[in-house]
Coordinates of C-alpha atoms and ligand atoms in Angstrom, one line a residue:
X1 CA -19.3 -2.8 -19.5
X2 CA -20.0 -0.7 -16.7
X3 CA -16.6 0.0 -15.9
X4 CA -15.6 0.5 -18.9
X5 CA -17.8 3.6 -19.6
X6 CA -16.6 4.9 -16.7
X7 CA -13.4 4.8 -17.6
X8 CA -13.7 6.1 -20.9
X9 CA -16.2 9.1 -19.0
X10 CA -13.3 10.1 -15.9
X11 CA -10.2 8.7 -16.7
X12 CA -8.8 11.4 -19.1
X13 CA -9.7 13.8 -15.9
X14 CA -8.4 11.3 -12.9
X15 CA -5.7 9.7 -14.3
X16 CA -6.4 6.4 -12.3
X17 CA -5.8 4.0 -15.0
X18 CA -2.2 4.1 -17.4
X19 CA -3.6 1.2 -19.5
X20 CA -7.0 -0.2 -20.3
X21 CA -7.3 -3.6 -21.4
X22 CA -10.8 -3.2 -22.8
X23 CA -10.7 -6.0 -25.3
X24 CA -9.3 -8.7 -23.5
X25 CA -11.8 -7.8 -20.3
X26 CA -14.5 -7.9 -22.4
X27 CA -13.6 -11.3 -24.3
X28 CA -12.9 -12.8 -20.1
X29 CA -16.4 -11.2 -19.2
X30 CA -18.0 -13.5 -22.0
X31 CA -15.3 -16.7 -21.3
X32 CA -16.9 -16.3 -17.4
X33 CA -20.4 -16.1 -18.3
X34 CA -20.0 -19.6 -20.3
X35 CA -18.3 -20.7 -17.0
X36 CA -21.1 -19.7 -14.9
X37 CA -23.5 -21.3 -17.0
X38 CA -21.5 -24.6 -17.1
X39 CA -21.1 -24.1 -13.5
X40 CA -17.4 -24.2 -13.1
X41 CA -16.7 -20.5 -12.3
X42 CA -14.0 -19.6 -10.1
X43 CA -14.5 -17.7 -6.9
X44 CA -14.1 -14.3 -8.2
X45 CA -15.8 -14.6 -11.0
X46 CA -17.0 -11.3 -13.1
X47 CA -14.9 -9.6 -10.1
X48 CA -13.4 -6.6 -11.9
X49 CA -9.9 -5.9 -10.7
X50 CA -7.4 -3.1 -11.5
X51 CA -3.5 -3.8 -10.4
X52 CA -1.5 -1.4 -9.9
X53 CA 1.5 -1.0 -12.5
X54 CA 3.8 -2.2 -9.8
X55 CA 2.4 -5.8 -10.1
X56 CA 4.0 -7.9 -13.1
X57 CA 1.1 -9.0 -15.7
X58 CA 2.5 -11.1 -18.2
X59 CA 2.8 -9.5 -22.2
X60 CA 1.4 -6.6 -20.7
X61 CA 3.4 -3.2 -19.5
X62 CA 4.5 -3.0 -15.9
X63 CA 6.1 0.7 -15.8
X64 CA 6.3 1.1 -11.7
X65 CA 5.4 4.4 -12.5
X66 CA 9.1 5.3 -13.7
X67 CA 10.5 6.3 -17.1
X68 CA 12.6 3.8 -16.8
X69 CA 10.3 1.1 -17.1
X70 CA 8.7 2.7 -19.8
X71 CA 7.4 0.0 -22.6
X72 CA 9.0 -3.0 -20.2
X73 CA 6.8 -6.2 -20.5
X74 CA 6.8 -8.6 -17.7
X75 CA 7.2 -12.6 -19.1
X76 CA 5.5 -13.5 -16.2
X77 CA 2.6 -13.1 -13.6
X78 CA 3.0 -11.6 -10.1
X79 CA 1.6 -14.6 -7.9
X80 CA -1.1 -12.4 -6.5
X81 CA -2.2 -11.6 -10.5
X82 CA -2.0 -15.2 -11.2
X83 CA -4.5 -15.9 -8.2
X84 CA -6.9 -13.3 -8.8
X85 CA -7.1 -14.4 -12.9
X86 CA -6.9 -17.7 -12.0
X87 CA -10.4 -17.3 -9.6
X88 CA -11.9 -15.9 -12.9
X89 CA -11.6 -12.1 -11.8
X90 CA -11.2 -9.8 -14.8
X91 CA -8.3 -7.5 -14.9
X92 CA -9.7 -4.3 -16.4
X93 CA -6.0 -2.4 -16.3
X94 CA -2.6 -1.2 -15.3
X95 CA -3.2 1.6 -12.4
X96 CA -1.0 4.9 -11.6
X97 CA 1.4 5.3 -9.0
X98 CA 3.9 7.0 -7.4
X99 CA 7.1 5.9 -9.3
X100 CA 8.6 2.9 -7.4
X101 CA 5.7 3.4 -4.8
X102 CA 8.0 6.0 -3.5
X103 CA 5.5 8.4 -2.3
X104 CA 2.0 9.5 -0.3
X105 CA 0.2 11.5 -2.8
X106 CA 0.9 9.7 -6.8
X107 CA 2.2 13.1 -7.9
X108 CA 5.6 11.3 -8.4
X109 CA 4.3 9.3 -11.0
X110 CA 6.3 9.9 -14.3
X111 CA 2.8 9.4 -15.9
X112 CA 1.2 12.4 -13.9
X113 CA -0.6 12.8 -11.2
X114 CA -4.0 10.6 -10.4
X115 CA -6.7 13.3 -9.1
X116 CA -9.3 12.3 -5.9
X117 CA -12.3 11.9 -7.3
X118 CA -14.0 14.1 -4.6
X119 CA -12.8 17.5 -5.3
X120 CA -10.4 17.0 -8.0
X121 CA -7.9 19.6 -6.7
X122 CA -6.7 17.3 -3.9
X123 CA -4.3 14.2 -4.2
X124 CA -5.5 10.8 -4.6
X125 CA -3.0 9.7 -1.7
X126 CA -0.2 7.4 -2.7
X127 CA 1.6 5.4 -3.8
X128 CA -1.2 3.3 -4.7
X129 CA -3.3 6.3 -5.5
X130 CA -5.0 5.2 -8.9
X131 CA -5.8 1.9 -7.5
X132 CA -8.0 4.0 -5.0
X133 CA -9.4 6.2 -7.3
X134 CA -10.6 3.8 -9.4
X135 CA -12.4 2.0 -6.9
X136 CA -13.8 5.4 -5.9
X137 CA -14.7 6.9 -9.0
X138 CA -16.1 3.1 -10.0
X139 CA -14.0 2.1 -12.5
X140 CA -13.3 -1.1 -11.2
X141 CA -14.8 -3.2 -8.2
X142 CA -11.7 -3.7 -6.6
X143 CA -7.8 -3.1 -6.9
X144 CA -4.8 -4.5 -5.9
X145 CA -2.1 -2.5 -4.6
X146 CA 0.9 -2.3 -2.4
X147 CA 1.8 -1.2 0.8
X148 CA 5.5 -0.8 2.2
X149 CA 4.8 2.3 4.4
X150 CA 0.9 3.0 4.3
X151 CA 0.4 3.3 0.4
X152 CA -2.6 0.7 0.5
X153 CA -3.7 2.3 3.8
X154 CA -3.2 6.0 3.0
X155 CA -5.0 6.5 -0.4
X156 CA -7.8 4.4 1.0
X157 CA -8.3 6.6 4.0
X158 CA -7.9 9.9 1.3
X159 CA -10.7 8.2 -1.0
X160 CA -13.0 6.8 1.6
X161 CA -12.4 3.2 0.9
X162 CA -11.2 0.2 2.7
X163 CA -7.5 -0.8 2.3
X164 CA -5.7 -3.4 4.0
X165 CA -2.1 -4.4 4.4
X166 CA -1.6 -7.8 5.5
X167 CA 0.7 -9.5 7.5
X168 CA 4.5 -9.0 6.2
X169 CA 5.0 -12.8 4.2
X170 CA 1.0 -13.8 4.3
X171 CA 0.8 -12.8 0.3
X172 CA 4.0 -13.6 -1.9
X173 CA 5.9 -11.1 -3.1
X174 CA 6.9 -12.7 -6.2
X175 CA 6.2 -10.2 -9.4
X176 CA 5.9 -7.5 -7.0
X177 CA 8.7 -4.8 -8.6
X178 CA 10.5 -4.1 -5.2
X179 CA 11.0 -0.9 -3.5
X180 CA 12.2 -2.3 0.0
X181 CA 11.7 -5.6 0.5
X182 CA 11.5 -6.3 4.2
X183 CA 8.5 -3.9 4.0
X184 CA 6.9 -4.5 0.9
X185 CA 3.3 -6.1 0.8
X186 CA 0.5 -6.4 -1.7
X187 CA -3.2 -5.7 -0.1
X188 CA -6.3 -4.9 -1.5
X189 CA -8.1 -1.5 -1.8
X190 CA -12.0 -2.2 -2.3
X191 CA -15.4 -0.8 -1.1
X192 CA -16.4 -2.9 1.6
X193 CA -14.4 -5.0 4.0
X194 CA -15.9 -8.3 3.0
X195 CA -14.5 -7.5 -0.4
X196 CA -11.1 -7.2 1.5
X197 CA -11.6 -10.6 3.0
X198 CA -12.6 -12.5 -0.4
X199 CA -9.8 -10.8 -2.1
X200 CA -7.3 -11.8 0.9
X201 CA -8.4 -15.3 1.2
X202 CA -7.2 -15.6 -2.6
X203 CA -4.0 -14.1 -3.0
X204 CA -2.7 -15.1 0.6
X205 CA -0.7 -18.2 1.3
X206 CA 2.6 -20.2 0.4
X207 CA 4.2 -19.9 -3.2
X208 CA 7.2 -21.7 -4.7
X209 CA 8.3 -18.8 -5.7
X210 CA 8.9 -16.7 -2.8
X211 CA 10.7 -18.4 0.0
X212 CA 9.7 -15.9 2.6
X213 CA 5.9 -16.5 2.4
X214 CA 4.3 -18.2 5.4
X215 CA 3.5 -21.7 4.9
X216 CA 0.3 -21.2 7.7
X217 CA -3.0 -21.9 6.4
X218 CA -5.0 -19.3 5.0
X219 CA -8.5 -18.9 6.7
X220 CA -11.7 -18.2 5.3
X221 CA -11.1 -14.8 6.2
X222 CA -14.5 -14.0 4.3
X223 CA -16.3 -16.2 6.9
X224 CA -16.5 -13.3 9.4
X225 CA -16.4 -13.9 13.5
X226 CA -19.8 -12.4 14.1
X227 CA -19.8 -13.3 18.2
X228 CA -20.0 -10.1 20.0
X229 CA -16.7 -10.1 22.3
X230 CA -16.0 -7.4 24.4
X231 CA -12.5 -6.2 22.9
X232 CA -9.9 -4.2 24.6
X233 CA -8.5 -1.7 22.2
X234 CA -5.8 0.7 22.8
X235 CA -5.2 3.9 21.1
X236 CA -2.0 5.8 20.1
X237 CA -2.0 8.8 22.9
X238 CA 0.9 10.7 21.0
X239 CA -0.9 10.0 17.8
X240 CA -4.8 10.7 19.0
X241 CA -3.9 14.1 21.4
X242 CA -1.1 14.7 18.7
X243 CA -1.3 18.7 18.0
X244 CA -0.7 18.3 14.1
X245 CA -3.8 16.6 13.9
X246 CA -6.3 18.1 11.7
X247 CA -9.5 19.3 13.9
X248 CA -11.6 17.7 12.1
X249 CA -9.7 14.0 11.8
X250 CA -9.1 14.0 15.8
X251 CA -13.5 14.8 16.5
X252 CA -14.0 11.9 14.1
X253 CA -11.2 9.5 15.9
X254 CA -12.8 10.8 19.1
X255 CA -16.1 9.7 18.0
X256 CA -15.2 6.5 16.8
X257 CA -13.4 5.9 20.6
X258 CA -16.7 7.0 21.9
X259 CA -18.4 4.6 19.8
X260 CA -16.5 1.6 20.6
X261 CA -16.5 2.3 24.4
X262 CA -20.7 2.5 24.1
X263 CA -20.6 -0.6 22.3
X264 CA -19.0 -2.1 25.1
X265 CA -15.6 -2.1 24.1
X266 CA -12.8 -1.7 26.6
X267 CA -10.7 1.3 25.3
X268 CA -7.5 2.8 26.9
X269 CA -5.2 5.2 25.8
X270 CA -1.5 3.5 25.3
X271 CA 2.0 5.6 25.3
X272 CA 4.4 5.2 22.5
X273 CA 7.2 6.7 23.3
X274 CA 9.2 5.5 20.2
X275 CA 6.5 6.8 18.1
X276 CA 9.2 9.9 17.1
X277 CA 11.7 7.3 16.0
X278 CA 8.9 5.5 13.5
X279 CA 9.9 7.9 10.7
X280 CA 13.8 8.1 11.1
X281 CA 13.6 4.1 10.9
X282 CA 11.7 3.9 8.3
X283 CA 13.1 6.1 6.1
X284 CA 16.5 4.6 6.9
X285 CA 15.8 1.5 6.4
X286 CA 13.6 1.6 3.2
X287 CA 16.0 4.0 1.4
X288 CA 18.8 1.5 2.3
X289 CA 16.9 -1.4 1.2
X290 CA 15.4 0.7 -2.5
X291 CA 19.1 1.8 -3.5
X292 CA 20.3 -1.7 -3.4
X293 CA 16.6 -3.2 -5.2
X294 CA 17.0 -0.4 -7.5
X295 CA 20.6 -0.8 -8.8
X296 CA 19.3 -3.4 -11.2
X297 CA 17.7 -0.7 -13.6
X298 CA 21.1 -0.2 -15.1
X299 CA 20.0 0.2 -18.9
X300 CA 21.1 -3.5 -19.6
X301 CA 18.6 -5.7 -18.8
X302 CA 15.3 -3.9 -18.9
X303 CA 13.5 -0.6 -19.4
X304 CA 15.1 2.6 -20.6
X305 CA 18.7 3.0 -22.6
X306 CA 19.9 5.9 -23.0
X307 CA 20.9 6.4 -26.6
X308 CA 23.5 9.4 -25.4
X309 CA 25.8 7.1 -24.2
X310 CA 29.6 6.4 -25.4
X311 CA 30.7 3.5 -23.5
X312 CA 29.5 0.9 -20.6
X313 CA 29.7 3.5 -17.5
X314 CA 28.2 5.9 -19.6
X315 CA 25.3 4.2 -20.5
X316 CA 24.8 3.0 -16.6
X317 CA 24.7 7.1 -15.6
X318 CA 22.8 8.5 -18.4
X319 CA 20.0 5.6 -18.3
X320 CA 19.3 6.2 -14.8
X321 CA 19.7 9.8 -15.0
X322 CA 17.1 9.8 -17.4
X323 CA 15.7 7.6 -16.5
X324 CA 14.4 8.0 -12.7
X325 CA 12.5 11.1 -11.6
X326 CA 14.0 13.1 -8.6
X327 CA 12.3 11.2 -5.6
X328 CA 13.6 8.2 -6.6
X329 CA 17.3 10.0 -7.2
X330 CA 16.7 11.2 -3.6
X331 CA 16.0 8.1 -1.9
X332 CA 18.8 6.4 -3.9
X333 CA 21.6 8.9 -2.8
X334 CA 19.9 8.8 1.1
X335 CA 19.9 4.8 1.1
X336 CA 23.4 4.8 -0.4
X337 CA 24.5 6.8 2.1
X338 CA 23.2 5.2 5.1
X339 CA 25.0 2.1 3.8
X340 CA 28.2 3.9 3.3
X341 CA 31.2 2.0 4.9
X342 CA 31.7 5.0 7.4
X343 CA 27.9 5.7 8.3
X344 CA 26.9 2.2 8.0
X345 CA 26.8 1.6 11.7
X346 CA 25.5 5.1 13.0
X347 CA 22.6 5.0 10.0
X348 CA 21.5 1.5 9.3
X349 CA 22.8 -0.6 12.0
X350 CA 21.2 1.8 14.2
X351 CA 17.8 2.2 12.8
X352 CA 17.7 -2.0 12.6
X353 CA 18.5 -2.1 16.4
X354 CA 15.4 1.0 16.6
X355 CA 13.5 -1.1 14.2
X356 CA 13.6 -4.4 17.1
X357 CA 12.7 -2.2 19.3
X358 CA 9.7 -0.6 18.0
X359 CA 9.0 -4.7 16.9
X360 CA 9.1 -5.5 20.7
X361 CA 7.3 -2.7 22.3
X362 CA 4.3 -3.3 19.8
X363 CA 4.0 -6.6 20.2
X364 CA 4.1 -6.5 24.1
X365 CA 0.9 -4.2 23.7
X366 CA -0.7 -6.4 21.3
X367 CA -0.3 -9.1 24.0
X368 CA -2.3 -6.4 25.8
X369 CA -5.0 -5.1 24.0
X370 CA -6.7 -6.9 21.1
X371 CA -6.2 -4.0 18.6
X372 CA -4.5 -0.5 18.0
X373 CA -5.5 2.7 16.4
X374 CA -5.5 5.7 15.5
X375 CA -6.5 8.0 12.4
X376 CA -4.6 6.6 9.3
X377 CA -3.3 10.3 8.6
X378 CA -3.1 13.0 10.2
X379 CA -5.1 14.8 8.0
X380 CA -7.4 14.4 5.0
X381 CA -6.5 14.9 1.3
X382 CA -4.1 17.3 0.3
X383 CA -4.3 20.2 -2.7
X384 CA -2.7 19.2 -5.5
X385 CA 1.2 20.7 -5.3
X386 CA 0.9 21.7 -1.9
X387 CA 3.5 19.2 -0.5
X388 CA 5.7 18.4 -3.2
X389 CA 8.3 21.1 -2.4
X390 CA 8.7 20.0 1.2
X391 CA 9.8 16.4 1.0
X392 CA 9.9 16.1 4.8
X393 CA 6.5 17.7 5.3
X394 CA 5.2 14.6 2.7
X395 CA 7.0 11.9 4.8
X396 CA 5.2 13.3 7.6
X397 CA 2.0 12.2 6.5
X398 CA 2.8 8.9 6.6
X399 CA 3.5 9.1 10.7
X400 CA 0.9 6.8 11.6
X401 CA 1.2 4.0 9.0
X402 CA 4.7 3.2 8.4
X403 CA 4.4 1.6 12.3
X404 CA 2.6 -1.6 10.4
X405 CA 5.3 -2.1 8.0
X406 CA 8.4 -1.7 10.6
X407 CA 6.9 -4.4 12.6
X408 CA 5.5 -6.5 9.7
X409 CA 2.1 -6.6 11.4
X410 CA -1.5 -6.6 9.7
X411 CA -3.5 -2.8 9.5
X412 CA -6.5 -1.7 7.6
X413 CA -8.3 1.7 7.2
X414 CA -11.9 2.1 7.0
X415 CA -13.8 5.7 6.4
X416 CA -14.5 7.2 9.2
X417 CA -16.4 10.4 8.0
X418 CA -15.7 13.5 6.2
X419 CA -14.1 16.6 7.4
X420 CA -15.8 20.3 6.1
X421 CA -14.6 20.4 2.7
X422 CA -16.5 16.6 2.1
X423 CA -12.8 14.9 1.8
X424 CA -13.0 11.4 3.5
X425 CA -11.2 10.4 6.9
X426 CA -9.7 7.2 7.7
X427 CA -9.4 5.4 10.8
X428 CA -6.6 2.5 10.9
X429 CA -6.8 -0.7 12.8
X430 CA -3.7 -2.6 13.7
X431 CA -3.5 -6.4 15.1
X432 CA -1.6 -9.0 15.6
X433 CA 0.7 -11.3 13.3
X434 CA -1.6 -13.4 11.0
X435 CA -4.7 -12.2 13.2
X436 CA -6.2 -10.8 9.8
X437 CA -9.3 -12.6 10.6
X438 CA -10.0 -11.2 13.5
X439 CA -8.8 -7.5 12.1
X440 CA -11.2 -8.1 9.4
X441 CA -14.2 -9.0 11.4
X442 CA -13.4 -6.5 14.0
X443 CA -13.5 -4.0 10.9
X444 CA -16.7 -5.5 9.4
X445 CA -18.5 -4.9 12.7
X446 CA -17.2 -1.1 12.4
X447 CA -17.6 -0.4 8.7
Ligands
LIG501 N1 4.4 7.2 1.2 C1 5.6 6.1 1.7 C2 7.1 6.4 1.3 O1 6.9 7.2 0.3 C3 4.9 4.7 1.8 C4 5.1 4.5 0.3 C5 4.7 3.1 0.2 O2 4.0 2.1 1.0 N2 5.1 2.3 -1.0 O3 8.0 5.7 1.3

């Protein structure tokens, strides 16, 4: 009732939820109350969760923030969704996001932008903007978002929250509407590191529906390792010293690094000359994968079908032309271009090779350092509309977050103060593959 009340008061303005399942949520709450009385409630009993509209929820609409999936109802649950339901969480609604997860501000949603609750002329961050603002404005306790290049960490950073992107393959992608399959990850957005850990231990682990999921045992992430170890922490020199950093973000990051030193950790600058290839590699490979993944939206199987069509070909074309937004079309065209016969080697193959170089170099650094840290984003949340006319400017904001997805490693964003306008600043920590327990324990010691 508390969360529904807040939704009633704030959602019209903030636009975080696309759908609210109020009656269902209340009925489920009653059911859980009974279970608690009889002592057989699940681990998440009563945890009120919102889910990004990119996750399939049986018999509920899942639009991916797109007109092309307007009115589409899933026939099954995403594995992560099923698992939180099985653990007795309450799903209160589906959340606004950039169309198919393509964006950094939530302004690319077919259902309107979601606004940051701190200073509502500011963006929420994207693409899981609705998921972040819903937690920020107490419209739910936690959210499940998705992170292909920062979409959990970036809005978490912009909204003063914790956002965790797990290791690639740690969480099943079954029921996650695909953007770029070799990058996509489901992750929690929460107010505390502990809630992120609790959610991860529920949603992670092997799944018959997704053969790429790791079969590694899921540790109890929320049993934090509290033994104080002296850690070796590398900060990305090019990131922390970049001229493009907003001054307050730089100061907050330095202050955090100083605090780490004062706590006895070894903090060193590491050079990453390949940083200039992070964004080109990411945008070439993700658009390639997106152009292929999104070919399934053809007006035949699900979602929007144009009523202007005269034959099969025109149905495909018109349904897609009417259904997809501008940014999605841009990416389909870019992806199709880099996969085309004459450019495949020059762009796609090349980017795959660079991806390998970035991965090898990152792994090498993580064999020397426990964690790599940097600000989550170069600036705090932009003003609404500030970057919408220039996609390159928009892409530049992803510079620090895409690396974790390019290399498949876990990374977390935790709050690190605010700027002069009171807008939250994020601090990002990246760890080794499947080292979420160490990552979360370290994050917990800081926040
Ligand atoms: N902003 C990035 C993009 O537009 C990341 C999106 C995401 O993680 N889904 O691709």
